[in-house]
C-alpha positions as semicolon CSV with decimal commas, in nm:
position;residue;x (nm);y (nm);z (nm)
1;X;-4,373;3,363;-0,613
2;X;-4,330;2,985;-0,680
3;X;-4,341;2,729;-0,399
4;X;-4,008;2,615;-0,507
5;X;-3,907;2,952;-0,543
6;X;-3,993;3,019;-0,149
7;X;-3,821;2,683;-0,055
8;X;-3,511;2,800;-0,236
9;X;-3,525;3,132;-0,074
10;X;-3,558;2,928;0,326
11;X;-3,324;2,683;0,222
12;X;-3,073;2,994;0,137
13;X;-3,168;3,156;0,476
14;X;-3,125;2,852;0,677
15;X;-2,768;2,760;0,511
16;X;-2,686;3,123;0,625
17;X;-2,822;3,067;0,970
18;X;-2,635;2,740;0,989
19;X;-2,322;2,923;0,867
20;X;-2,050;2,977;1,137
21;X;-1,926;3,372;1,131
22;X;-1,521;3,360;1,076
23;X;-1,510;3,563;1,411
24;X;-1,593;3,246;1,606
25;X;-1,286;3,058;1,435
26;X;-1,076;3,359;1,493
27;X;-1,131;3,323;1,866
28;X;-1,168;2,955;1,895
29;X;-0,816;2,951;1,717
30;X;-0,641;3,167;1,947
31;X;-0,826;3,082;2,252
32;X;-0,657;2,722;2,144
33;X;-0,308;2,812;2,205
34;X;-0,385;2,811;2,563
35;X;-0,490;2,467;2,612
36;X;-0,233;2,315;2,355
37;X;0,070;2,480;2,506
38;X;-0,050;2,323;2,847
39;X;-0,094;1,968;2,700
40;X;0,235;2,035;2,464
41;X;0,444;2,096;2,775
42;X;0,332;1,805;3,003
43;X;0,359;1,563;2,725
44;X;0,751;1,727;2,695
45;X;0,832;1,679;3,002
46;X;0,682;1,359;3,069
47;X;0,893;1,190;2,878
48;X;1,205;1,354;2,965
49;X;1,204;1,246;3,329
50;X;1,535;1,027;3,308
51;X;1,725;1,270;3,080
52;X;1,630;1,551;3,321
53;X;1,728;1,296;3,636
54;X;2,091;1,247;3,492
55;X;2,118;1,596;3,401
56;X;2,038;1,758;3,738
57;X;2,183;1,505;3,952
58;X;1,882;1,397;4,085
59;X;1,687;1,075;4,215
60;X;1,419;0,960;3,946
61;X;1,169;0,992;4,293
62;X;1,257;1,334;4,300
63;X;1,237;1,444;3,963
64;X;0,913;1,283;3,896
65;X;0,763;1,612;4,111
66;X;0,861;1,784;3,778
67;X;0,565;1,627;3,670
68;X;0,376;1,609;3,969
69;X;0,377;1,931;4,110
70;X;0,271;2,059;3,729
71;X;-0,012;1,846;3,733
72;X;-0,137;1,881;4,102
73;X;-0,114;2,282;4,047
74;X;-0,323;2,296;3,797
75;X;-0,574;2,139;3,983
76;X;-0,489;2,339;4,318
77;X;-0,616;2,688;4,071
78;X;-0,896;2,534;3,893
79;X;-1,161;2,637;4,117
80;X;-1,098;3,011;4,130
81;X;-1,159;3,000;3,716
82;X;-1,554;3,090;3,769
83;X;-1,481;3,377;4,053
84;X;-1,155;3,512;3,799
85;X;-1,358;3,505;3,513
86;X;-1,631;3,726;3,673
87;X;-1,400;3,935;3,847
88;X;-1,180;4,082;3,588
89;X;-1,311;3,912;3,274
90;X;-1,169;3,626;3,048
91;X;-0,946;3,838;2,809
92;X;-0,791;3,982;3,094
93;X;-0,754;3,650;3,293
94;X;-0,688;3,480;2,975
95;X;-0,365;3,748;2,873
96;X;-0,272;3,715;3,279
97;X;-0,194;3,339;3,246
98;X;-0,030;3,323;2,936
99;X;0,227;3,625;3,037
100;X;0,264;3,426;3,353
101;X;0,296;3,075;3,172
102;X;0,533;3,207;2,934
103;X;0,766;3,379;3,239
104;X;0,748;3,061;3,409
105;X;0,876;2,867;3,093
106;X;1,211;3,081;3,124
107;X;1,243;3,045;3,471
108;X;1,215;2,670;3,404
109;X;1,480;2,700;3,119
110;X;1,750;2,896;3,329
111;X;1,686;2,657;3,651
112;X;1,993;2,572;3,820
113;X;1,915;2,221;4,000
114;X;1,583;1,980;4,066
115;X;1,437;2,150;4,395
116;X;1,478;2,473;4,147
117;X;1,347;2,345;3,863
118;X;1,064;2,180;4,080
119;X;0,974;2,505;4,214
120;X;0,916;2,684;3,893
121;X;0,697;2,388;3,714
122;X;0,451;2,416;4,037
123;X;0,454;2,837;3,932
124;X;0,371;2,706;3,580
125;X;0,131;2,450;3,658
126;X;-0,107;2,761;3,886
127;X;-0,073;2,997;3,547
128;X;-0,121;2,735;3,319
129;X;-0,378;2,590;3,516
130;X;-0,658;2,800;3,385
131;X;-0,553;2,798;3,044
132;X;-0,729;2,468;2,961
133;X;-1,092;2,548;3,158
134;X;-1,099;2,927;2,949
135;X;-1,022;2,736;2,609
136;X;-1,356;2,550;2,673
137;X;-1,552;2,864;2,794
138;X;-1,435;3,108;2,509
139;X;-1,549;2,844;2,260
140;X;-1,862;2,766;2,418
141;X;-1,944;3,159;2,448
142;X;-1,795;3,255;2,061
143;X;-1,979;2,936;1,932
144;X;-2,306;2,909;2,093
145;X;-2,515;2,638;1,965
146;X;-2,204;2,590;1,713
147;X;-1,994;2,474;1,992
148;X;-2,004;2,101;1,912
149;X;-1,882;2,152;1,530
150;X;-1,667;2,404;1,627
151;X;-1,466;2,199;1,951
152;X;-1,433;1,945;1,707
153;X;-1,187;2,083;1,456
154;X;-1,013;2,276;1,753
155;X;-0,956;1,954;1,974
156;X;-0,760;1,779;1,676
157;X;-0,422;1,983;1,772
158;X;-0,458;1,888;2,188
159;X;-0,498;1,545;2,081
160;X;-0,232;1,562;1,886
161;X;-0,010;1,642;2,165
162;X;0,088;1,348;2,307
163;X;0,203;1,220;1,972
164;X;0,383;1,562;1,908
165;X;0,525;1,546;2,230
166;X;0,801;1,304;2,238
167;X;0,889;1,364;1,869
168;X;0,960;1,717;1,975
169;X;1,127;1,609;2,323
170;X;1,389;1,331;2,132
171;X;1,483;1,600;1,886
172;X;1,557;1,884;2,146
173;X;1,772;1,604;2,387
174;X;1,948;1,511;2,084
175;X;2,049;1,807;1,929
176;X;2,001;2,062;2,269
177;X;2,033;2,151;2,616
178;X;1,737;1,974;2,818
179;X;1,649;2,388;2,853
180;X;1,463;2,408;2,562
181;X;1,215;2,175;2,699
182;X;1,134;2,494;2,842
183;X;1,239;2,758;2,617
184;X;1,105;2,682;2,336
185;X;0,751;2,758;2,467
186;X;0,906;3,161;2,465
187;X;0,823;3,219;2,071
188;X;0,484;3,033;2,079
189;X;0,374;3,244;2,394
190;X;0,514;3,576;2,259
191;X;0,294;3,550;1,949
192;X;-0,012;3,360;2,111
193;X;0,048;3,700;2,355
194;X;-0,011;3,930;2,033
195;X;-0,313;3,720;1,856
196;X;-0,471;3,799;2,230
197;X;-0,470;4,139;2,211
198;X;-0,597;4,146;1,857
199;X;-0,850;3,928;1,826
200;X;-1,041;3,826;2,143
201;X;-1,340;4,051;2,207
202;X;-1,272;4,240;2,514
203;X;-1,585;4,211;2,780
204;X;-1,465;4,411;3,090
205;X;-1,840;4,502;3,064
206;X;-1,960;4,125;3,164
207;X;-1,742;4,171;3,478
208;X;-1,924;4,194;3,825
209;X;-1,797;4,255;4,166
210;X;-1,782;3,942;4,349
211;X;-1,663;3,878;4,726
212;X;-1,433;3,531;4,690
213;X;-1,532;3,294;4,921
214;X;-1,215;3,171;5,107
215;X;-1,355;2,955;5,312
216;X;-1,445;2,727;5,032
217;X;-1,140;2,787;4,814
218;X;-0,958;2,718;5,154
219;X;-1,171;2,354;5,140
220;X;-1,177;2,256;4,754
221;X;-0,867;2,340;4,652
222;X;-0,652;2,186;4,904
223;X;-0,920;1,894;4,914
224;X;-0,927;1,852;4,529
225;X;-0,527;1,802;4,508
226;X;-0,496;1,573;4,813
227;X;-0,786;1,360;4,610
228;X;-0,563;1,333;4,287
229;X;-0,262;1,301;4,543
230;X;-0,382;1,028;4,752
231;X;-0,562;0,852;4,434
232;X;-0,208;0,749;4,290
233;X;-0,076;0,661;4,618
234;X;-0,328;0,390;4,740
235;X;-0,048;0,104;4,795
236;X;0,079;0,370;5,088
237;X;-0,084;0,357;5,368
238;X;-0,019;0,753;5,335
239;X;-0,158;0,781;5,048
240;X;-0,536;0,639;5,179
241;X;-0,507;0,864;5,429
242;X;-0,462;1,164;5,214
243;X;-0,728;1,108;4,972
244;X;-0,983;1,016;5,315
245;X;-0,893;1,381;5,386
246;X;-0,924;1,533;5,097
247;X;-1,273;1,340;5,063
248;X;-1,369;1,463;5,378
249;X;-1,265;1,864;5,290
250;X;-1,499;1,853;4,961
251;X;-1,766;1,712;5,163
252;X;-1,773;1,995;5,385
253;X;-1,710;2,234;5,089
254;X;-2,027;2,076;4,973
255;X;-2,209;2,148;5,291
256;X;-2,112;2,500;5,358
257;X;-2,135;2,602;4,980
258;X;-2,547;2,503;4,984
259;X;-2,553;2,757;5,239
260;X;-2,370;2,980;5,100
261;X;-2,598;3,038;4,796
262;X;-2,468;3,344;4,550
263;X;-2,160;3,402;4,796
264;X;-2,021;3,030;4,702
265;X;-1,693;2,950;4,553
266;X;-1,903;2,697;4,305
267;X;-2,283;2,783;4,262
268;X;-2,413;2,428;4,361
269;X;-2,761;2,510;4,232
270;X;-2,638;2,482;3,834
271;X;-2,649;2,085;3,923
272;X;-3,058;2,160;4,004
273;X;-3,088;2,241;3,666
274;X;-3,190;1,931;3,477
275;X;-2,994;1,920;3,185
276;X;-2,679;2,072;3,346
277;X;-2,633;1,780;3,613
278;X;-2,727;1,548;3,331
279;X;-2,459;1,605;3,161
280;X;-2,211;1,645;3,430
281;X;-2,354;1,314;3,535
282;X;-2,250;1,180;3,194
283;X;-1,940;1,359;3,169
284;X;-1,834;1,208;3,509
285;X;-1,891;0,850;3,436
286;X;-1,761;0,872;3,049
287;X;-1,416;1,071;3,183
288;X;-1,400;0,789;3,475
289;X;-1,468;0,501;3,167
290;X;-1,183;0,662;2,989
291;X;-0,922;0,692;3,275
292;X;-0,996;0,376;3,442
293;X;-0,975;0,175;3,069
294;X;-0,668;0,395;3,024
295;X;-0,545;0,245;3,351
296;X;-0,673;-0,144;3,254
297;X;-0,583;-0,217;2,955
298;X;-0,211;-0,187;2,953
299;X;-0,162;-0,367;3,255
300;X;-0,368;-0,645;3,089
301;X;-0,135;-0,639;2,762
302;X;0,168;-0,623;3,038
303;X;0,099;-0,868;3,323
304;X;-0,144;-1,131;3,156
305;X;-0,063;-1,069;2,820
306;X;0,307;-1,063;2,891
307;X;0,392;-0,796;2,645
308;X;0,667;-0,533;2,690
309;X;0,593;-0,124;2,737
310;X;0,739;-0,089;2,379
311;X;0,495;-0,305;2,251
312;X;0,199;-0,180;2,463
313;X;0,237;0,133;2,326
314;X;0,182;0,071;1,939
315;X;-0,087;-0,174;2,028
316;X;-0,266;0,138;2,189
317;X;-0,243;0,385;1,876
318;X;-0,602;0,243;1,750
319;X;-0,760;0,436;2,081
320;X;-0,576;0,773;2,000
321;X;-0,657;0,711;1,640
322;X;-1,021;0,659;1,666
323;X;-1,031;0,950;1,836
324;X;-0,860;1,167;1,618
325;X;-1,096;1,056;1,352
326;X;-1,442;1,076;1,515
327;X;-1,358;1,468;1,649
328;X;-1,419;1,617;1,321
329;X;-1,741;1,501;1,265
330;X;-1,915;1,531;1,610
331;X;-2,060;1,873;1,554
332;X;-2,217;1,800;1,190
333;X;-2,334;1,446;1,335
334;X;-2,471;1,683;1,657
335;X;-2,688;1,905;1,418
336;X;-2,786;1,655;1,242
337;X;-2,915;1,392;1,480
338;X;-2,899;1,574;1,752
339;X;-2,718;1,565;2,110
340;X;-2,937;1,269;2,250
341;X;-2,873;1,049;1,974
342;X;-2,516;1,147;1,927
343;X;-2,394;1,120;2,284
344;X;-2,591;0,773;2,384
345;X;-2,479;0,638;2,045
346;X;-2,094;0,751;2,137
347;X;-2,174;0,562;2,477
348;X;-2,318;0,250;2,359
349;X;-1,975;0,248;2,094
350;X;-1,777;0,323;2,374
351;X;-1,951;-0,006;2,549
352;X;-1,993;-0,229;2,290
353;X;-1,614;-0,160;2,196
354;X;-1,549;-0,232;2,585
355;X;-1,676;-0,612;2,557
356;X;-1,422;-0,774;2,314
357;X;-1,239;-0,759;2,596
358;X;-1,369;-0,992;2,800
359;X;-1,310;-1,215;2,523
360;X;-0,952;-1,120;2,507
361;X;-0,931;-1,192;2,921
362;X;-1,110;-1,529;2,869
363;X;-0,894;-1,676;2,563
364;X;-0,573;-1,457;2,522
365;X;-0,432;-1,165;2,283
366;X;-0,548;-1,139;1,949
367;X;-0,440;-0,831;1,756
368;X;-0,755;-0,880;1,526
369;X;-0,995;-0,850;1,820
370;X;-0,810;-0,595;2,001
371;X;-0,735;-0,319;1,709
372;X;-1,056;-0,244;1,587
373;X;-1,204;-0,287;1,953
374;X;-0,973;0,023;2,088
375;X;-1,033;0,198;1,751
376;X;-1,387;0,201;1,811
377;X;-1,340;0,290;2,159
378;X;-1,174;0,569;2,064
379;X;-1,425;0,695;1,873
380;X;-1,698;0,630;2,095
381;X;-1,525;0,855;2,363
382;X;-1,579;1,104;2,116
383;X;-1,895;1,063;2,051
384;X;-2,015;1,139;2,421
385;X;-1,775;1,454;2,551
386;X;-1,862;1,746;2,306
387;X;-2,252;1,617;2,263
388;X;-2,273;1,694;2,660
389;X;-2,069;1,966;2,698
390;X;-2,264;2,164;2,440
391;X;-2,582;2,028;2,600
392;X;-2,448;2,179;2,978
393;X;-2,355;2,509;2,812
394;X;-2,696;2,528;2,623
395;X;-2,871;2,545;2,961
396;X;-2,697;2,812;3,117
397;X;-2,709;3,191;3,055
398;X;-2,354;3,380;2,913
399;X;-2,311;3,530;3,264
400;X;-2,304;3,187;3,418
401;X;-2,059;3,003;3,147
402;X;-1,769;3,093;3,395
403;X;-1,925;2,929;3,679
404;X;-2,030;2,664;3,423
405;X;-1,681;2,567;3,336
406;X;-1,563;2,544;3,647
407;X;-1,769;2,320;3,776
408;X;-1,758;2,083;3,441
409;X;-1,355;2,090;3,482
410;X;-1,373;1,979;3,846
411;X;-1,620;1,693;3,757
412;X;-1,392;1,613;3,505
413;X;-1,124;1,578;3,704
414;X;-1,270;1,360;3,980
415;X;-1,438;1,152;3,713
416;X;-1,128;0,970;3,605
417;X;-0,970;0,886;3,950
418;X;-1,273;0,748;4,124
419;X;-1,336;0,562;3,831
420;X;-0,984;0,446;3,841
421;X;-0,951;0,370;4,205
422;X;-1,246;0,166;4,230
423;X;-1,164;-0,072;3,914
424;X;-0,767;-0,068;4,052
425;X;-0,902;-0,158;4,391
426;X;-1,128;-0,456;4,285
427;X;-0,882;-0,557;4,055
428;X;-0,654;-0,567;4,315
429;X;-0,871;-0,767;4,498
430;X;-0,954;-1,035;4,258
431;X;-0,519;-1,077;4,167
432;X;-0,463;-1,082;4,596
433;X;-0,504;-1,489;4,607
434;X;-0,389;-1,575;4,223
435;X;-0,077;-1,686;4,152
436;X;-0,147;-1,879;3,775
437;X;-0,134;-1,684;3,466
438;X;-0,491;-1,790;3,369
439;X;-0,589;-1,682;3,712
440;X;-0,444;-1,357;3,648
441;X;-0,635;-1,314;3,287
442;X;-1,000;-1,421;3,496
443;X;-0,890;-1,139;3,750
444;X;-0,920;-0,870;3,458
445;X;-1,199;-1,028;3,313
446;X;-1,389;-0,895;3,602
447;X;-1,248;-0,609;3,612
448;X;-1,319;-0,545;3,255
449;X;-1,692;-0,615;3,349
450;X;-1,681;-0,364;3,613
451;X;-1,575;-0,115;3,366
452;X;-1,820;-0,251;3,148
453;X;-2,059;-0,141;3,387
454;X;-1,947;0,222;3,420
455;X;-1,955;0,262;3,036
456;X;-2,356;0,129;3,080
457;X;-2,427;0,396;3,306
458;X;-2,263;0,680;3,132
459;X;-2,536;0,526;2,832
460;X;-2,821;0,538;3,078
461;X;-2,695;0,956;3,165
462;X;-2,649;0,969;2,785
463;X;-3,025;0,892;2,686
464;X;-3,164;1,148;2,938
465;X;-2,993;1,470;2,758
466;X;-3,215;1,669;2,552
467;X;-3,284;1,580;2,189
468;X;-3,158;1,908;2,037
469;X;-3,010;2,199;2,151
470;X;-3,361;2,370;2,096
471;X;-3,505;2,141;2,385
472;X;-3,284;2,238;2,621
473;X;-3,455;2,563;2,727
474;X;-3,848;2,322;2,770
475;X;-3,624;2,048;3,013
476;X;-3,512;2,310;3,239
């Protein structure tokens, strides 16, 4: 045969190698719906607040724990995902909090007064608060080394979310009872329910028998939710104290789970493998980068810029926009440059994106500077979260993807609010003896360097991951 012949004939095979098998978007696609309707709602809600105040006769402090209690549940169930996912398997799980998500919806629709109505968001937030962490697994276990191309496409719809979110809340207060906030997640469960039971593979097989360590769940969980708690309450003197305890409770999770070995809530020794804590490493600081820039840069357009929230909020489309934009094309930019050169060039976007503004905190607004900079921004977020996350899930087996998850989620979650405290603490302490408005501007100058500095190290975590996915297996 031909030499060309034989190069047509590998370049066929590879294509079909390369080729993702519809069964993978079958899954991804339904496994979405979890992690959509959980974003969906939130957004929903979250900007319903003062309708939902006048409407219940309630205190705007009060009805905020609509909100609050969601989000602090979710984060109160997250670390029993790995030991669920073992136990009964992730179909199972997965059809669990969805029945239980979609109950709690209606119970939300039909409730009679805040404290009610309260009561039944914290039951949503514990079902819905796996729904997120098993999106991410499924994929990562239907997609294999796909995973970056194919949590691409599939995070376009949860980013959409908080721009679908208050279109669909206005029109459902305008034309509606404030119940179909609620309700209307009833019809998108019910059928998300059926796709389920069709089309995700069932694996009762992968299941094992393991004892749940309550000890540790008795540590983290509390410990993780007095973290977030205390984290937004640091002006309190409360609020210090709760995240110092919550603090100390993970820190003795910590210790007694490196003793505990197999019998652990989290299996500590994933972070020994190289790769693995890598990318958690990187994951940490670029979620932290996010949240903390997130926090920054509208108080900068607010209190030294001296914009209003209306404006704020158009001025910060670029970010979601760049975002949006760069998603699609992580996984083809992943095979073909691999994760290395993806992620640290997403992180060195991310900080060179970061830097105009300094130059808007040393000589005021300029749309022209700011625009592109938060465009670019947003893309360079992009650019580092799927590279890693498919680099952390390369470097575990399929039996140890729950576990996996678990602990990526919870490293997620702490990544943005110790970011955020420690650039809203020094910023706080550079504004304590200012009282002129260039003053205030030089205050977030600094802190713009400190985030700056974050964004650096999440580049130095970046350049450490593996070239390609094929590497993975030589760095561990």
């Amino acid at each position: 045969m031909p030499q060309s012949s034989l190069e047509a004939a590998d370049g066929k095979r590879t294509q079909a190698k390369e080729q993702i098998d519809p069964a993978v978007w079958k899954i991804a696609g339904v496994a979405l719906f979890g992690a959509l309707l959980a974003q969906l709602d939130a957004t929903i809600v979250n900007v319903s607040m003062s309708k939902l105040a006048v409407e219940l006769n309630s205190s705007f402090s009060t009805i905020q724990w609509v909100t609050s209690g969601y989000l602090l549940a979710l984060t109160l169930v997250l670390p029993l995902n790995g030991w669920l996912v073992d136990r009964i398997g992730a179909k199972a799980l997965y059809l669990w909090c969805f029945s239980a998500f979609t109950l709690c919806s209606a119970l939300c629709g039909i409730a009679w007064s805040a404290p009610s109505l309260i009561g039944f968001r914290v039951l949503q937030g514990i079902s819905g608060g796996l729904l997120a962490p098993m999106t991410q697994m499924m994929i990562a276990r239907a997609a294999g080394k796909h995973m970056a191309r194919v949590a691409g496409y599939m995070a376009l719809p949860v980013l959409l979310a908080p721009v679908l979110g208050p279109i669909i809340a206005g029109a459902i207060l305008q034309h509606a009872s404030w119940r179909w906030l609620f309700l209307v997640n009833l019809p998108v469960g019910g059928i998300a329910l059926l796709l389920v039971i069709l089309l995700l593979p069932n694996d009762k097989n992968e299941t094992t028998l393991r004892t749940l360590d309550w000890f540790g769940l008795a540590l983290l969980s509390p410990g993780l939710v007095m973290f977030l708690y205390g984290s937004e309450r640091l002006d309190h003197t409360t609020g210090r104290v709760i995240l110092t305890g919550g603090v100390a409770m993970m820190l003795v999770f910590l210790w007694t789970a490196r003793r505990e070995g197999d019998d652990a809530l989290i299996d500590l020794r994933l972070f020994r493998r190289k790769v693995f804590s890598t990318a958690a490493v990187t994951q940490f600081l670029s979620n932290g980068g996010m949240f903390a820039g997130q926090m920054l840069i509208p108080a900068f357009l607010i209190q030294a810029c001296g914009r209003t929230a209306g404006e704020m909020g158009w001025m910060l489309a670029p970010l979601g926009v760049g975002m949006m934009l760069a998603n699609p094309f992580m996984g083809a930019l992943t095979d073909k440059f691999g994760i290395r050169r993806v992620c640290a060039g997403g992180a060195f976007l991310t900080l060179a994106a970061t830097l105009p503004m300094l130059y808007l905190a040393a000589h005021g607004l300029s749309l022209q500077v700011l625009i592109p900079a938060l465009l670019f921004r947003g893309m360079g977020m992009s650019g580092v979260g799927l590279p890693s996350l498919t680099a952390a899930y390369a470097s575990v087996s399929r039996q140890r993807m729950p576990m996996a998850t678990t602990s990526l989620n919870i490293v997620q979650r702490l990544g943005g609010p110790t970011a955020t405290i420690f650039c809203a603490t020094f910023l706080a302490w550079k504004l304590k003896p200012v009282d002129a408005g260039h003053a205030v501007s030089s205050a977030y100058g600094w802190a713009f360097l400190v985030l700056c500095g974050i964004h650096a190290f999440a580049l130095l975590a970046a350049v450490q991951l593996p070239r390609r996915i094929g590497d993975v297996a030589a760095r561990e």
